[in-house]
Amino acid sequence: MAPSSRRSWEIVIGLEVHAQVLSQSKLFSSAPTTFGASPNTQVSFIDAAFPGMLPVLNSACVDQAIKTGLGLHAKINLSSIFERKNYFYPDLPAGYQISQYQHPIVGEGWLEIEPNPGEAKRIGIERLHLEQDAGKSLHDLSPQATYVDLNRAGVALMEIVTKPDMRSSSEAIAFLKKLRMLLRYLGTCDGNMEEGSLRADVNISVHQPGTPLGTRAEIKNVNSMRFIAQAIDFEMHRQIDLLESGVCVVQETRLFDASTGETRSMRDKENAQDYRYFPDPDLLPLCLDKEHIETLRRNLPELPDLKRQRLMETFGLSAYDADLIVSEPEYAAYYEAALKVLCASCGENVSTSQQAKILANWFLGDFFAHLNHTDVSFETTPITPTRLAGLIYLILTEIISGKIAKDVFSFMETEEGTAEEIVARHGLQQMTDTKAIESIVHDVLTREADHVAAYKAGKDKLFGYFVGQIMKATQGKANPQTVNVLLKKLLG
Amino acid sequence: MTAALAYQTLAEAQKNLHQRVFSARALVQAFQERITAYQSLNAFITECPEHALQAADVADARFAKGEARALEGIPLAIKDIFCTKGVRTTAGSNMLKGFVPPYESTVTQKLLDAGAIFLGKTNMDEFAMGSSNSTSAFGCAVSPWKRTSDGKSLVPGGSSGGSAAATAAHLCAGAMGTDTGGSIRQPAAFCGITGIKPTYGRCSRFGVIALASSLDQAGPMTKTVQDAAILLEIISGYDPQDSTSACVEVPHFEAEIGASIKGLRVGIPKEYQVEGMSMELRQLWDTGAQWLKDAGAEIVSVSLPSTPYALPAYYIINPAEASSNFARYDGVRFSHRTSKAEDLWDLYERSRAEGFGKEVKRRIFIGTYVLSAGYFEAYYVKARKVQALIRQEFLEAFKNVDVLLAPTTPTGAFAQDEEPKDPVTMYLNDVLTVTVNLAGLPAISVPAGLTQEKTPLGLQLIAPHFREDFLFRTGSVLESCARFPFWKEG
């Protein structure tokens, strides 16, 4: 084969995402699923695979899988089958994982990503199936022993498998971010990668466009977006190097080592597993009712793509603002709650797009800064959507200026009451009385006679200086527009 | 007196207890004395004497207050495969020698809730794998019957051999067994008692240690058909803890006893005339058909052409499921753990090598093999196809008949030292019973005659799904015609 330049290689990526289902109890037992509980306190006899124990399917987990399938525009299979995947490991008490193999609950679908602004790309979904999570083996508590925590054993997972549609690490990351956002909007997974609620295995191969796909390697054990990107980039270069030096890529499972940023081959023993899948005789085929699926479909929340579109079309938000607001469901929920209060207060006096824009600026600016520099979260912040809306209302109705509003915002972090009450408490109302402002303007110009003369001689820049002096004299409370108009008039 | 109390049927004991002819305590003590006297039968793995006497006093107190429940004071023996809260449950294996379940199986809970008293846990083939009780880690149970010619002891059959021996020797008023491929019916036939395997899904499997989950069913083993009806009615019903239990109504089974079978269509499946079936059983089969005909039934010949494939299919599906079900006995939590492990894999291998007996290991090997990549289609998938075919043929047959009649086993019980040495010959014992499990159907074995050696022979009736009522009705006719002589001392 003639040596070819790196440019001619195309990287082909598919993902297998494991998303922990948000549910009160496990997939086949009534044990709770709360993260971070003391080891082995959330384990039923079923989870520990005691003799004679039988799994009973948790229908809430099934609904979560259906909702996720609907969010992925996927086919929901009316009949699916749970099978046993057999292998020995101490954190797998039954010696088999109950999973879906030949007949998953969700079939083909798609999710749209925007690898570059304004450029949409559909990533195909191959399937989604339900399965049990394993427990945790803790190897680092003792040099002699491995400890086992079964709290996670039996928790429901959705395995979401994509088609090999991604062509770069950035597309893979864009997909994962989009999927995470969707899951969080649907409330089917909390998307927390640090706690392991969202994990991904990556399948990568390289080939030259127009030729058949190359041999793929599967990378396991990558638990953050950054590591996934690193692992993909490392593996892509490794495979290209191999091929360019005339060596074949071996189909194998590789582990990502975060400390070196490299992938390495797993031992043969782990590669050579035969899982002996067969239908679990303890469970009947899962049969879904069409009407039930339609009910779930009707009750789906507004999904991020539609929400983004609505914010842009109805409220005239920029794509940039809309993206930020939509990026987390709690952002959007907060913003929309505040916008609702604001629109109700303003009535038709101010255009909705003006309200939406100024609210977006404050939300993405001052409010985010507030979250960053204090310990509060969306749940605990004293600046509720209603209070923020109250503040914006005062700006839009010219009770206070934008500048004063920043002070009011600071008071709101520590003081009780509405923005209006705080403004009254601290005497921060904007001066709108033209006569009173005119008298101050007059005083300032009299005091600054020299500068007035200079201005009149052509030093235009002094106009700003006069504004500053007047604002200082009014402690910032003068309506800036009124000041402008009066200054121009009095300066002739 | 002791023998007289113990010789009663369960129904008689029930009536006499309610009429306070004797106390529950007296009845329990009568059985306990016999259990002690018949230790040589090795019918029990674990006895619970204090427990049973306490329960008897509770029962007597309830009789005194007029608060007696359906089975108040009835002493039963429970196969050691049912998890019993606080009472060791071994499944006949060293693997679970020290296992005391912290929960009660649904079936035994229903019995307790009805007032029954448990005398102990009965011997069984290890994890219910066997047809003669020889695979038990606690030694073989023995049938009370002996051959007349040489006085040799007989195997009680398996796997519920301890329950069968205990019931036949009047060590309990009745017993519970489980049937995966004949484990209730075959020992019932060998020991001269009644045993019913209900429809798959009729009784909950919750708390029953699994052998092959898609085939296992619990059922009663009793002296009479009426006794079986009384117990089955109590243990049946939907259980939300078992997804495979059926949400169907439980009829009043006892009402079927003695009901007319006039016009009932009885099928004789010709493929059940297997090679090696004893002449005595062939004759008994004909006699049984004649009894039913005389009672007004219509006898019809029926063909179930896939019957010869049932045994091979069964011995693929059963080990496949077992190999997976037994993965939990890994030495990590409740099962036997080796004292010599060097690392994790060594722990698994040694614990399992030490804890499991030969037959269990054989089935794990077979099951693992038939599920392996490259063999799965040829074995497991094909076996499931055979299973579907067998089920379909039964459903077809039941369009024309109400019940089927056949022997339970090809021969009567053999002596302990005559047990076939190779497993395949041993498996042939199950040839007439496994079809029912593969199809999920209910079937009853009724003691119907004796060999020339004066040892028991059983006839089997098979009914459509959830038609146990047909079995009790027809079974009680066979029973009254057979006038079977229950085993007695001397």
Short mmCIF file of N, CA and C in Angstrom, two decimals, chain A residues 11 13 169 173 200 202 204 219-239 254-258 261-263:
data_model
loop_
_atom_site.label_atom_id
_atom_site.label_comp_id
_atom_site.label_asym_id
_atom_site.label_seq_id
_atom_site.Cartn_x
_atom_site.Cartn_y
_atom_site.Cartn_z
N ILE A 11 -11.85 8.83 10.88
CA ILE A 11 -12.07 8.11 12.14
C ILE A 11 -13.57 7.87 12.29
N ILE A 13 -16.54 6.58 14.90
CA ILE A 13 -16.77 6.39 16.34
C ILE A 13 -18.22 6.00 16.61
N SER A 169 -13.46 13.35 17.88
CA SER A 169 -13.72 13.36 19.32
C SER A 169 -14.69 14.47 19.66
N ILE A 173 -18.12 14.11 21.80
CA ILE A 173 -18.41 14.90 23.00
C ILE A 173 -19.72 15.67 22.82
N ALA A 200 -19.49 5.86 29.48
CA ALA A 200 -19.50 5.53 28.06
C ALA A 200 -18.34 4.61 27.70
N VAL A 202 -16.32 3.42 24.21
CA VAL A 202 -16.15 4.02 22.89
C VAL A 202 -15.64 2.98 21.90
N ILE A 204 -13.93 2.57 18.29
CA ILE A 204 -13.21 3.41 17.31
C ILE A 204 -12.56 2.54 16.25
N ILE A 219 -13.02 0.92 23.81
CA ILE A 219 -12.32 1.46 24.97
C ILE A 219 -13.31 1.55 26.13
N LYS A 220 -12.92 0.93 27.24
CA LYS A 220 -13.79 0.94 28.43
C LYS A 220 -13.17 1.84 29.48
N ASN A 221 -13.99 2.10 30.51
CA ASN A 221 -13.45 2.73 31.70
C ASN A 221 -13.11 4.21 31.51
N VAL A 222 -13.86 4.91 30.70
CA VAL A 222 -13.61 6.34 30.54
C VAL A 222 -14.77 7.09 31.20
N ASN A 223 -14.44 7.90 32.22
CA ASN A 223 -15.52 8.43 33.03
C ASN A 223 -15.63 9.95 33.09
N SER A 224 -15.07 10.64 32.09
CA SER A 224 -15.38 12.06 31.99
C SER A 224 -15.29 12.46 30.52
N MET A 225 -15.92 13.57 30.19
CA MET A 225 -15.91 14.04 28.79
C MET A 225 -14.48 14.26 28.32
N ARG A 226 -13.68 14.84 29.22
CA ARG A 226 -12.31 15.17 28.84
C ARG A 226 -11.53 13.89 28.53
N PHE A 227 -11.69 12.90 29.39
CA PHE A 227 -10.98 11.64 29.17
C PHE A 227 -11.45 10.94 27.90
N ILE A 228 -12.74 11.05 27.63
CA ILE A 228 -13.25 10.41 26.42
C ILE A 228 -12.59 11.02 25.19
N ALA A 229 -12.50 12.36 25.18
CA ALA A 229 -11.85 13.04 24.05
C ALA A 229 -10.38 12.61 23.96
N GLN A 230 -9.71 12.56 25.11
CA GLN A 230 -8.29 12.14 25.14
C GLN A 230 -8.14 10.71 24.61
N ALA A 231 -9.01 9.85 25.10
CA ALA A 231 -8.91 8.43 24.72
C ALA A 231 -9.13 8.28 23.22
N ILE A 232 -10.11 8.98 22.68
CA ILE A 232 -10.39 8.88 21.24
C ILE A 232 -9.19 9.37 20.44
N ASP A 233 -8.65 10.52 20.83
CA ASP A 233 -7.53 11.08 20.07
C ASP A 233 -6.30 10.18 20.15
N PHE A 234 -6.05 9.63 21.33
CA PHE A 234 -4.91 8.72 21.46
C PHE A 234 -5.11 7.48 20.57
N GLU A 235 -6.30 6.90 20.69
CA GLU A 235 -6.57 5.65 19.99
C GLU A 235 -6.55 5.86 18.47
N MET A 236 -7.05 7.01 18.02
CA MET A 236 -7.04 7.31 16.59
C MET A 236 -5.60 7.32 16.07
N HIS A 237 -4.73 8.00 16.79
CA HIS A 237 -3.34 8.08 16.35
C HIS A 237 -2.66 6.72 16.42
N ARG A 238 -2.98 5.96 17.46
CA ARG A 238 -2.38 4.63 17.59
C ARG A 238 -2.74 3.76 16.38
N GLN A 239 -4.04 3.79 16.02
CA GLN A 239 -4.49 2.95 14.91
C GLN A 239 -3.90 3.42 13.58
N ARG A 254 -9.94 -2.31 25.07
CA ARG A 254 -8.79 -1.61 25.64
C ARG A 254 -9.26 -0.75 26.81
N LEU A 255 -8.36 -0.54 27.75
CA LEU A 255 -8.69 0.29 28.90
C LEU A 255 -8.00 1.63 28.76
N PHE A 256 -8.68 2.69 29.17
CA PHE A 256 -8.07 4.01 29.16
C PHE A 256 -7.42 4.25 30.52
N ASP A 257 -6.18 4.68 30.47
CA ASP A 257 -5.46 4.99 31.70
C ASP A 257 -5.37 6.51 31.83
N ALA A 258 -6.12 7.06 32.80
CA ALA A 258 -6.21 8.52 32.90
C ALA A 258 -4.87 9.14 33.27
N GLY A 261 -3.01 9.06 29.88
CA GLY A 261 -3.76 9.52 28.71
C GLY A 261 -3.71 8.51 27.57
N GLU A 262 -3.33 7.24 27.90
CA GLU A 262 -3.19 6.23 26.84
C GLU A 262 -4.20 5.09 27.02
N THR A 263 -4.40 4.35 25.96
CA THR A 263 -5.22 3.15 26.08
C THR A 263 -4.29 1.94 26.03
#
